[in-house]
mmCIF file of C-alpha atoms in Angstrom:
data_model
loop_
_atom_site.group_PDB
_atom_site.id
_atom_site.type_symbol
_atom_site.label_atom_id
_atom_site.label_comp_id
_atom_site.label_asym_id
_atom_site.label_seq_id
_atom_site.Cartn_x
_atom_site.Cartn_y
_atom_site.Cartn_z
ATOM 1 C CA UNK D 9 110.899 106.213 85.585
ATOM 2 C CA UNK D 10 108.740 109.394 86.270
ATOM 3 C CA UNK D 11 108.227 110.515 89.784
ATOM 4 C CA UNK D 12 105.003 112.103 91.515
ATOM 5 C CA UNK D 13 104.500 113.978 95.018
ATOM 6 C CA UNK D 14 101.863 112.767 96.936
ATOM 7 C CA UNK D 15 100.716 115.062 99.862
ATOM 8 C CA UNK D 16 97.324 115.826 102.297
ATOM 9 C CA UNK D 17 95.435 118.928 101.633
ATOM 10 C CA UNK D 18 95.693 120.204 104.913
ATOM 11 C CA UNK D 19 95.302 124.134 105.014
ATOM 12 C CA UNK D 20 96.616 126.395 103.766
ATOM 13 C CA UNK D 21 96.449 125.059 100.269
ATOM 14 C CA UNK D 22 99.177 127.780 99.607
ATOM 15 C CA UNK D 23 101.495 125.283 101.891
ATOM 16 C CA UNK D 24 100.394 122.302 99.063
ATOM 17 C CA UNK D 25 101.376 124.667 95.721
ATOM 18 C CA UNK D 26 104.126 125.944 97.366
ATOM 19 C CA UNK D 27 105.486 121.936 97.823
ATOM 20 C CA UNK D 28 104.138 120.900 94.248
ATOM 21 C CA UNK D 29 105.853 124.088 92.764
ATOM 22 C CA UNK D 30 109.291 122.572 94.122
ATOM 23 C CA UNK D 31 108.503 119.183 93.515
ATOM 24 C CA UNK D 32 108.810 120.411 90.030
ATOM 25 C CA UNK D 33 111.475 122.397 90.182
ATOM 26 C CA UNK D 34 113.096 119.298 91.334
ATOM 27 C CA UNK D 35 111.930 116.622 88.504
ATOM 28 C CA UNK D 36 108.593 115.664 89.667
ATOM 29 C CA UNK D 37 106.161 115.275 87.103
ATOM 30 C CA UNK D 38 103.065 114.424 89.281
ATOM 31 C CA UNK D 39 101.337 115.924 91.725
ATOM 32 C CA UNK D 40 98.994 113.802 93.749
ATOM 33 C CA UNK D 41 96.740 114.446 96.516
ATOM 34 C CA UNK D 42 94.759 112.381 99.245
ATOM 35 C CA UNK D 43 90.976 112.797 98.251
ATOM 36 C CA UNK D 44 88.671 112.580 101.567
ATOM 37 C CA UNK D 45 86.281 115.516 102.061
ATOM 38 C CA UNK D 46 85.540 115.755 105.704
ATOM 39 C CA UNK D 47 89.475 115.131 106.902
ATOM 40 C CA UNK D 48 91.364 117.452 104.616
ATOM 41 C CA UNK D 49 90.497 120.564 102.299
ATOM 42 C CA UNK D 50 88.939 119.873 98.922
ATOM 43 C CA UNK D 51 91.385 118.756 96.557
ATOM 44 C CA UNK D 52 90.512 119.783 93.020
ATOM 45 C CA UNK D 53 90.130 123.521 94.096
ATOM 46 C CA UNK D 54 93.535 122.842 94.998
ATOM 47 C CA UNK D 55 94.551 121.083 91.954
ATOM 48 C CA UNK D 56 93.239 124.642 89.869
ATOM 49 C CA UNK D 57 96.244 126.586 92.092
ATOM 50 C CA UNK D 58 98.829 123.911 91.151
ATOM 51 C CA UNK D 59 98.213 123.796 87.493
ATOM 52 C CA UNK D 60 98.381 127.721 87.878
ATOM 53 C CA UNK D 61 101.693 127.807 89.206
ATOM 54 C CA UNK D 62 103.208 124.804 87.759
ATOM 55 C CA UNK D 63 104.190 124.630 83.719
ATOM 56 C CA UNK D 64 103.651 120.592 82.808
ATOM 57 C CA UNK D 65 102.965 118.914 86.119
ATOM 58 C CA UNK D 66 100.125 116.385 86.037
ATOM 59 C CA UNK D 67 97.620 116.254 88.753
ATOM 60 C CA UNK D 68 95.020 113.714 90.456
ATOM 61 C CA UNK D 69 93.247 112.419 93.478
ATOM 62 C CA UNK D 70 95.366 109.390 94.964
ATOM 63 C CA UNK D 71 92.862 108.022 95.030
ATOM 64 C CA UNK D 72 89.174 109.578 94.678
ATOM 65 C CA UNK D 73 86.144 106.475 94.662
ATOM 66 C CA UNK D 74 82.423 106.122 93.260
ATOM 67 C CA UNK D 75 80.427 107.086 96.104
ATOM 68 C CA UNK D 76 81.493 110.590 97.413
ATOM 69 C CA UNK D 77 80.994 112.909 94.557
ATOM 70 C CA UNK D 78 77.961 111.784 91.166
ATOM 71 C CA UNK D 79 80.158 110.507 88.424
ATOM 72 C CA UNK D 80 78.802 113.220 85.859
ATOM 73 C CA UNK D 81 80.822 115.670 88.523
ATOM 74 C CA UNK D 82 83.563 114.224 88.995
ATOM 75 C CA UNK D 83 83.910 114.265 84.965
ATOM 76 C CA UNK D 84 83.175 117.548 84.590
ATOM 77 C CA UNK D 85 85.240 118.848 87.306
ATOM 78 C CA UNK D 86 88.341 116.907 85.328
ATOM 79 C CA UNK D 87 87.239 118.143 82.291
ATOM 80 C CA UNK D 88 87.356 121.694 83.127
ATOM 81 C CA UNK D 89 90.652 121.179 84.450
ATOM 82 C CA UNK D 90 91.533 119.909 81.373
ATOM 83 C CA UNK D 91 90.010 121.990 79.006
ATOM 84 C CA UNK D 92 91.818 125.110 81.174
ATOM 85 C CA UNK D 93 95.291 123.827 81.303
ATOM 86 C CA UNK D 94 95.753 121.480 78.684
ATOM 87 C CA UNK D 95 94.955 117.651 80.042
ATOM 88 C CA UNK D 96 96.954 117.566 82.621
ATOM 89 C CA UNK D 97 94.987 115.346 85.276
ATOM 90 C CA UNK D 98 94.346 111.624 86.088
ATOM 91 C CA UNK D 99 91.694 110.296 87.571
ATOM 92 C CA UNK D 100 93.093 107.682 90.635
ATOM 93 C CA UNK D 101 90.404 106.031 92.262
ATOM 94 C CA UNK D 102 89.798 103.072 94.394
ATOM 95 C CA UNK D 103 87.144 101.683 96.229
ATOM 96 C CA UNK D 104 86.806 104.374 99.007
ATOM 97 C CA UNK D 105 88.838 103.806 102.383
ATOM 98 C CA UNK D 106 89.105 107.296 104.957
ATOM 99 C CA UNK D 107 86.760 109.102 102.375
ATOM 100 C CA UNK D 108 83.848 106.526 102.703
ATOM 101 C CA UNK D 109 84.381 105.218 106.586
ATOM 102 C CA UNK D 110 84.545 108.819 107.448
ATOM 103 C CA UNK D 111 81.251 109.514 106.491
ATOM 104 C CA UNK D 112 79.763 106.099 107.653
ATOM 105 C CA UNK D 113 79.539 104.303 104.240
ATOM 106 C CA UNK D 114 80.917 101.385 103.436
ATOM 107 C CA UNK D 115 83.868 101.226 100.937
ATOM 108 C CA UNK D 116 81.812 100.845 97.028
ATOM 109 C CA UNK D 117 81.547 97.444 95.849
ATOM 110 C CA UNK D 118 84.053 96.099 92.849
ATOM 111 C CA UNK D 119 80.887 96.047 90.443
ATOM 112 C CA UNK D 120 80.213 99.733 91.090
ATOM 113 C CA UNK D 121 83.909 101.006 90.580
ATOM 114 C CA UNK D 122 84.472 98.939 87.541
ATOM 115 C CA UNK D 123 80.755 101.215 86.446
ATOM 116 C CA UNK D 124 82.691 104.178 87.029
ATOM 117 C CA UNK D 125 85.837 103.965 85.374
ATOM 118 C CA UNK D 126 84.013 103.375 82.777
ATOM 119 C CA UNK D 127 81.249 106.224 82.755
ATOM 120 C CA UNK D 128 83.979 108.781 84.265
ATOM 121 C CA UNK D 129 86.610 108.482 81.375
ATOM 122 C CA UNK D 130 83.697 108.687 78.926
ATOM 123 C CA UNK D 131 81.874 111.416 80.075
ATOM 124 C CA UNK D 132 85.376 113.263 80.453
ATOM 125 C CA UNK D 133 86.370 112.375 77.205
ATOM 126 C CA UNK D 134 83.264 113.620 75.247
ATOM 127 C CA UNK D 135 82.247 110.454 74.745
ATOM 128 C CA UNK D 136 78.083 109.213 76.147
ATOM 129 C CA UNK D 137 77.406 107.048 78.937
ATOM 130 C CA UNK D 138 74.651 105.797 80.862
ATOM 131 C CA UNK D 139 74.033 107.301 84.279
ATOM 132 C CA UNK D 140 71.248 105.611 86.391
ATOM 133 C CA UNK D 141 70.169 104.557 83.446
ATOM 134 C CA UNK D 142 70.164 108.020 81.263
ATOM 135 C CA UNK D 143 72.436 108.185 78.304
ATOM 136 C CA UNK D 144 74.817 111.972 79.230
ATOM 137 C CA UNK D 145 77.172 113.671 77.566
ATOM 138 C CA UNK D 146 79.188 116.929 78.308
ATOM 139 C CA UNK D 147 78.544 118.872 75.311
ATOM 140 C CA UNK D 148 81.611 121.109 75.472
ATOM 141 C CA UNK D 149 84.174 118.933 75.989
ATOM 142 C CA UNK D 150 87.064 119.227 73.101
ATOM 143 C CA UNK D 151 89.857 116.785 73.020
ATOM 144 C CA UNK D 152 89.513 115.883 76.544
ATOM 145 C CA UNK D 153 91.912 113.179 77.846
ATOM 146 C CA UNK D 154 91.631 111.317 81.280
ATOM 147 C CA UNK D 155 93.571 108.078 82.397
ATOM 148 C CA UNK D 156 91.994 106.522 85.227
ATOM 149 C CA UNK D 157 94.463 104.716 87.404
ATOM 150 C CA UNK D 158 93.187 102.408 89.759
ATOM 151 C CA UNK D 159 94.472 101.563 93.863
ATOM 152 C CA UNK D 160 94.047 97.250 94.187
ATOM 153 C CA UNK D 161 95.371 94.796 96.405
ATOM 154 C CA UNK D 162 93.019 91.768 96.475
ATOM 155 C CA UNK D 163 92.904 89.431 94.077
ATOM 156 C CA UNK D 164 89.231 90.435 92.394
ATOM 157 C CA UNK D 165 89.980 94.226 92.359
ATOM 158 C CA UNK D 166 93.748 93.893 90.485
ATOM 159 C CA UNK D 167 91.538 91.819 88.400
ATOM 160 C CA UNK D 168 89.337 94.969 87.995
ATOM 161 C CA UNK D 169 92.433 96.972 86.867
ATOM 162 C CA UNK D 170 93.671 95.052 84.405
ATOM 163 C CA UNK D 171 90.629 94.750 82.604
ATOM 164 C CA UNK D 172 89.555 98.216 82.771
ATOM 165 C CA UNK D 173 92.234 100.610 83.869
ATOM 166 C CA UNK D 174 94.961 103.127 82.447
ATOM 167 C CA UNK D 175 97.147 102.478 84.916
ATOM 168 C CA UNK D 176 97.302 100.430 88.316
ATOM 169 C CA UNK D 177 98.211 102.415 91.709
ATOM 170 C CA UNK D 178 99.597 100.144 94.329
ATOM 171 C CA UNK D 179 100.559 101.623 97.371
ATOM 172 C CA UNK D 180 103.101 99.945 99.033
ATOM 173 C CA UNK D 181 107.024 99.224 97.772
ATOM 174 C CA UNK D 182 107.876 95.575 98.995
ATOM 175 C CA UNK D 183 109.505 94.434 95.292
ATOM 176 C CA UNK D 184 107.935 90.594 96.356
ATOM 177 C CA UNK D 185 104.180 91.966 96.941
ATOM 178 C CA UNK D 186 104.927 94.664 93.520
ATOM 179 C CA UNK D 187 106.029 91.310 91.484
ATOM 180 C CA UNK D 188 103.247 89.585 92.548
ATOM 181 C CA UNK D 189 100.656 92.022 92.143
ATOM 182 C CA UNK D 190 101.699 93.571 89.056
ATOM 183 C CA UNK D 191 101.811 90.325 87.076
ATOM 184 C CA UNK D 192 98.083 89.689 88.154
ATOM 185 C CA UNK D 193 97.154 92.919 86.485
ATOM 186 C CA UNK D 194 98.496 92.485 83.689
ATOM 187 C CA UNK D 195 97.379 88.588 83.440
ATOM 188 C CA UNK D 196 94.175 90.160 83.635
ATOM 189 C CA UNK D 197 94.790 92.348 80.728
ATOM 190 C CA UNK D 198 95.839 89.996 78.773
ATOM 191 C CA UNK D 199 93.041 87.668 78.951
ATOM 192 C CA UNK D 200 90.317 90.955 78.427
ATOM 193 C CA UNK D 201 92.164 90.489 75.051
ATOM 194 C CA UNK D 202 94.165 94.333 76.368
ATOM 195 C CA UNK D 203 98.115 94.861 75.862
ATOM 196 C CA UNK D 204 99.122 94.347 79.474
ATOM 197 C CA UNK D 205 102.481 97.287 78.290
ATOM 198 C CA UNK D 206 100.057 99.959 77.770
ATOM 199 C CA UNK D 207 98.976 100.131 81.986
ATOM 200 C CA UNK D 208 100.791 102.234 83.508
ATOM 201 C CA UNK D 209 102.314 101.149 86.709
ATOM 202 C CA UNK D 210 102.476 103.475 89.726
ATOM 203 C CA UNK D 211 103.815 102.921 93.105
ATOM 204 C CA UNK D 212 103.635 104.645 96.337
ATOM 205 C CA UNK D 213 105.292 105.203 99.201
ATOM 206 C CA UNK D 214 107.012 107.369 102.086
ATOM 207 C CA UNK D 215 110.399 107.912 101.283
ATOM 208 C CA UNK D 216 112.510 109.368 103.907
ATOM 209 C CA UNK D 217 116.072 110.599 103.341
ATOM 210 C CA UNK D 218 118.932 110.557 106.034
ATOM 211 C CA UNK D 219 121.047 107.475 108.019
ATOM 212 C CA UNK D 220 118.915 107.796 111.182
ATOM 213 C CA UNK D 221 116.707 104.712 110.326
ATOM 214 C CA UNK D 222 115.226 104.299 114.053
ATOM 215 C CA UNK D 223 113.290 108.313 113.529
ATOM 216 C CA UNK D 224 112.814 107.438 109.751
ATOM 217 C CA UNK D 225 110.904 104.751 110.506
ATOM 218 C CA UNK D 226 108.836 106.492 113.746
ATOM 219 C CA UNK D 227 108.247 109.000 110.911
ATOM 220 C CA UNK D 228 106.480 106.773 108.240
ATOM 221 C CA UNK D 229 105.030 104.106 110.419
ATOM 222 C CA UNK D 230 101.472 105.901 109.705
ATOM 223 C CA UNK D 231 102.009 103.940 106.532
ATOM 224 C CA UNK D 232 101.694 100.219 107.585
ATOM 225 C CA UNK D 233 98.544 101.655 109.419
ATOM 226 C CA UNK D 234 97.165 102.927 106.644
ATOM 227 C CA UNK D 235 97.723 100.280 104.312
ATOM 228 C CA UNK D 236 96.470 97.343 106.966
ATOM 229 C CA UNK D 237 93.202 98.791 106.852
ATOM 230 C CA UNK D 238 92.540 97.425 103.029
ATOM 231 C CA UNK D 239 94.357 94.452 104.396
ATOM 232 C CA UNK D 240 92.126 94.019 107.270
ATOM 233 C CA UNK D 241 89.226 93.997 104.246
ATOM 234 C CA UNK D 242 90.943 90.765 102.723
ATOM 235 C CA UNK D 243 91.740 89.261 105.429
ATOM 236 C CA UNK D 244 87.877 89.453 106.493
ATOM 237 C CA UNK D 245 87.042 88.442 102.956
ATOM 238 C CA UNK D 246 89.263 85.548 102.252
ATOM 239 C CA UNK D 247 90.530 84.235 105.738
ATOM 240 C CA UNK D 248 94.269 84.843 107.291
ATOM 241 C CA UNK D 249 95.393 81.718 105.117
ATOM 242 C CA UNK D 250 93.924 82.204 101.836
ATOM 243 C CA UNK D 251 96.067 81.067 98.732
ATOM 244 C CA UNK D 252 94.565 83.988 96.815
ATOM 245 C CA UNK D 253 96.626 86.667 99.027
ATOM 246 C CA UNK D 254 100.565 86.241 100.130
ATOM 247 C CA UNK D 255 101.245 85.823 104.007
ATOM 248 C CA UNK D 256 103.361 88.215 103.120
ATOM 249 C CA UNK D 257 100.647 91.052 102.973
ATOM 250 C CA UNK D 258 98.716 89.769 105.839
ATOM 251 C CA UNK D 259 101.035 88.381 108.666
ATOM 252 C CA UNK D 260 101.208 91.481 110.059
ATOM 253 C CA UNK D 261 98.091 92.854 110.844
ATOM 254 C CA UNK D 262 97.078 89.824 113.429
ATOM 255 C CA UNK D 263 97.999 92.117 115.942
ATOM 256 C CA UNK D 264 95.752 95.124 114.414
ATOM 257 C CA UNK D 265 93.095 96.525 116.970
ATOM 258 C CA UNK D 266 90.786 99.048 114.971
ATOM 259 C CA UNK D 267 91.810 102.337 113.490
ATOM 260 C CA UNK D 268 91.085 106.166 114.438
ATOM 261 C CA UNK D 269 90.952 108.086 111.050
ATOM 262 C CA UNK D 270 91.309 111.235 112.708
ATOM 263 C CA UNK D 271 95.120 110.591 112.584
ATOM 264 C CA UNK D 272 94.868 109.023 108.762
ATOM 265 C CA UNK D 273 97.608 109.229 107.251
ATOM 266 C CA UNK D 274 100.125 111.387 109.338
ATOM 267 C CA UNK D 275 103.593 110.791 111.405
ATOM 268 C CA UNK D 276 102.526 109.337 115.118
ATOM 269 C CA UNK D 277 99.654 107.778 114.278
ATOM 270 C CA UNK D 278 99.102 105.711 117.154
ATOM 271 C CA UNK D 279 96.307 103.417 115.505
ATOM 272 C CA UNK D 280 99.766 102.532 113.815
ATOM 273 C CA UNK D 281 101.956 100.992 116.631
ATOM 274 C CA UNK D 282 100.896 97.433 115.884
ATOM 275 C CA UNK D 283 103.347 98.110 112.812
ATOM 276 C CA UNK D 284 106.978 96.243 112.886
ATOM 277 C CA UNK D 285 109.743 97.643 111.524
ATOM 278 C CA UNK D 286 110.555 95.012 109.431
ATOM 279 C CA UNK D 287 107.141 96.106 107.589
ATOM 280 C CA UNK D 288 107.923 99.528 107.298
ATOM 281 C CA UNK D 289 111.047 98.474 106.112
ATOM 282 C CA UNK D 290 109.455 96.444 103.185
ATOM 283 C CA UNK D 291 107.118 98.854 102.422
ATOM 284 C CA UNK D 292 108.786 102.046 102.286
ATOM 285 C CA UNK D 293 112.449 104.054 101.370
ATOM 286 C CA UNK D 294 114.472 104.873 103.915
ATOM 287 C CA UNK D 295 118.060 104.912 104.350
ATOM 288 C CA UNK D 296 120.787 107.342 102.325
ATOM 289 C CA UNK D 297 120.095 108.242 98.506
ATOM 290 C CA UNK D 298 121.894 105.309 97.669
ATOM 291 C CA UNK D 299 119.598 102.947 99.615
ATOM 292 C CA UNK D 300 116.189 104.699 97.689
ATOM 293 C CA UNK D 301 117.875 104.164 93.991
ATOM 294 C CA UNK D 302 118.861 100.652 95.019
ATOM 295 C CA UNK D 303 115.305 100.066 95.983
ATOM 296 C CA UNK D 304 113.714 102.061 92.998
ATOM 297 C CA UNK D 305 116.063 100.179 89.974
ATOM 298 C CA UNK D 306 114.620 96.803 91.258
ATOM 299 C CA UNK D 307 110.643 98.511 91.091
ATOM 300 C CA UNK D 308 111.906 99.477 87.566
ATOM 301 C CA UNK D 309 113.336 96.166 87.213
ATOM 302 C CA UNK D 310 109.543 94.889 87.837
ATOM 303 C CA UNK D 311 107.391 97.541 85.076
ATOM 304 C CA UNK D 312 107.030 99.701 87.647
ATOM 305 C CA UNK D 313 106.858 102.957 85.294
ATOM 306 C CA UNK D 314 106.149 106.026 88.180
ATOM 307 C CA UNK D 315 107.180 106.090 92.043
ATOM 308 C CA UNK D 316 105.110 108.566 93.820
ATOM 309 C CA UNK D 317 106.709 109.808 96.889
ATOM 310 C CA UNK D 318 103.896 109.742 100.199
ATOM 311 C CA UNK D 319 106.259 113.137 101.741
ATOM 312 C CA UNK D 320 103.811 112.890 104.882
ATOM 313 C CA UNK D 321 106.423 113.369 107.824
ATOM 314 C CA UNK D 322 108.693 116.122 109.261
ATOM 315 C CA UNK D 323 111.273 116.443 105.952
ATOM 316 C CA UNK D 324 109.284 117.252 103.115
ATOM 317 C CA UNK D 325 111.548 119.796 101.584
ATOM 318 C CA UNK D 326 114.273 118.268 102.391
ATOM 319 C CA UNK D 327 112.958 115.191 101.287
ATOM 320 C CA UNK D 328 112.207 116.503 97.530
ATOM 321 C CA UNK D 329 115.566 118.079 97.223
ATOM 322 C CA UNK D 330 117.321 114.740 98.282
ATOM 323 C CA UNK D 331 114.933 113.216 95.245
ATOM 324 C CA UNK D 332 115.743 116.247 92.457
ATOM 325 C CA UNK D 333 119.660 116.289 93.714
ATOM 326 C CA UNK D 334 120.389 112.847 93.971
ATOM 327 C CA UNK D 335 117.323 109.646 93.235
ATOM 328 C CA UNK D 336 115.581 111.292 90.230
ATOM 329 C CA UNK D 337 118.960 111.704 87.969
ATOM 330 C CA UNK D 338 119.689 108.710 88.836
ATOM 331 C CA UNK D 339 116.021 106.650 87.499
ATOM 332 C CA UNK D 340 115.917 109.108 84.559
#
């Protein structure tokens, strides 16, 4: 199982190379970043000072969308980083959540990300694609390589990513919800006539190390926000009862009442106290080391091939030395 590091780009970005430098140093093998312009710093300037200072970490949005940056940029901008430090990037991407709202846009339709996984691994790749209609092609691109990993819940969009993508990104850790969703993707594969093996499977969560469960959970509550707000999109798009999405996923969000961005993704949230613990529970790691590579084996147990770690609370060094001491030895 390889492990990535997913944090905000909050300033200073030497703060975010500085953590990514000893994520490494402590077994991580990805870096990821949240990707939402107006909220936090932009992350592939940031991504240039990681590969700088890091010797064979990968990098990549978690997750980046269609509709905030053209699709021949977003290419290009991988494919310099790639062409500069040796393909080390992949391209996560979803339908658009803080990046999108933020900016008063609606999250992209299915249609138009399935588009752009398509047109952005080409163009990265060397390879032509049509762009509003115009055949492109980046002319200097040598042995480029981008995987595009896609973020899904509902039933249409893990759909989506088994047809089309490298590798699936589903951001939450309940093994019931990860069993369930992870054998749609790759029934999906397998019917678009793909080997459902060769997608990648990447899940991600806060993981908080120590035996005080009560401030572990205070500090990763944010999550259960964060995650209701794609659920709140299902729930308005199939009903609170559908058979096509587990009660499991939705129960909890009856109690829901909007969502402030400005505190997206960070420890107190309170757009996040409709949140039980028995959710954060499911959906994170908490507990002692031994609790986290419980937890992790049965993920592994599932397909699940990466665990990226959301370290978005007040223990984020200690956090990835618990990992490099004590989980990471233990999954390799």
């Amino acid at each position: 199982m390889d492990f990535g590091l997913v944090l905000q780009t909050d300033p200073p970005a030497s703060q975010v190379v500085s953590l990514m430098r000893r994520a490494e140093r402590n077994g991580f093998r990805y870096g990821w970043t949240f990707d939402s312009a107006v909220l936090w710093q932009e992350p592939f300037v940031v991504y240039s000072q990681i590969l700088e200072h890091t010797r064979e970490m990968h990098v990549g949005p978690m997750v980046t969308n269609p509709g905030t940056r053209t699709w021949e940029v977003t290419a290009s901008t991988f494919a310099t980083l790639n062409d500069m430090f040796g393909n080390r990037t992949v391209c996560g991407i979803g339908r658009g959540d803080s990046a999108m709202r933020v900016a008063g846009r609606a999250p992209n339709t299915l249609a138009r990300l399935g588009e752009a996984i398509d047109v952005i691994r080409d163009l990265a790749e060397g390879r032509e694609a049509q762009v509003d209609g115009k055949p492109l092609r980046i002319p200097w691109v040598r042995d480029g390589k981008l995987p595009v990993w896609m973020a899904a819940y509902g039933p249409k969009a893990l759909a989506l990513a088994g047809q089309k993508a490298d590798g699936f990104i589903l951001q939450l850790a309940d093994p019931y919800l990860t069993e369930w969703m992870v054998g749609s993707v790759r029934q999906a594969a397998a019917e678009a006539g793909r080997d459902p093996a060769e997608i990648t499977i990447c899940v991600a969560a806060p993981a908080y190390v120590g035996d005080d469960l009560a401030h572990a959970r205070d500090q990763c509550r944010w999550f259960g926000g964060m995650v209701g707000n794609h659920v709140a999109d299902l729930v308005s798009r199939y009903g609170e009862h559908s058979s096509m999405v587990p009660e499991e996923l939705t129960e909890y969000v009856k109690s829901r009442q909007g969502y402030d961005y400005s505190h997206h993704g960070r420890a107190g949230n309170p757009s996040a106290d409709f949140v039980p613990d028995e959710i954060v529970d499911r959906f994170c790691l908490l507990g002692p080391p031994e609790a986290h590579i419980e937890k992790l084996r049965a993920l592994r147990a599932l397909g699940v091939d990466q665990f990226a770690v959301y370290d978005m609370h007040d223990a984020k060094e200690a956090t990835i030395d618990a990992y490099g001491e004590h989980v990471i030895p233990a999954l390799r």
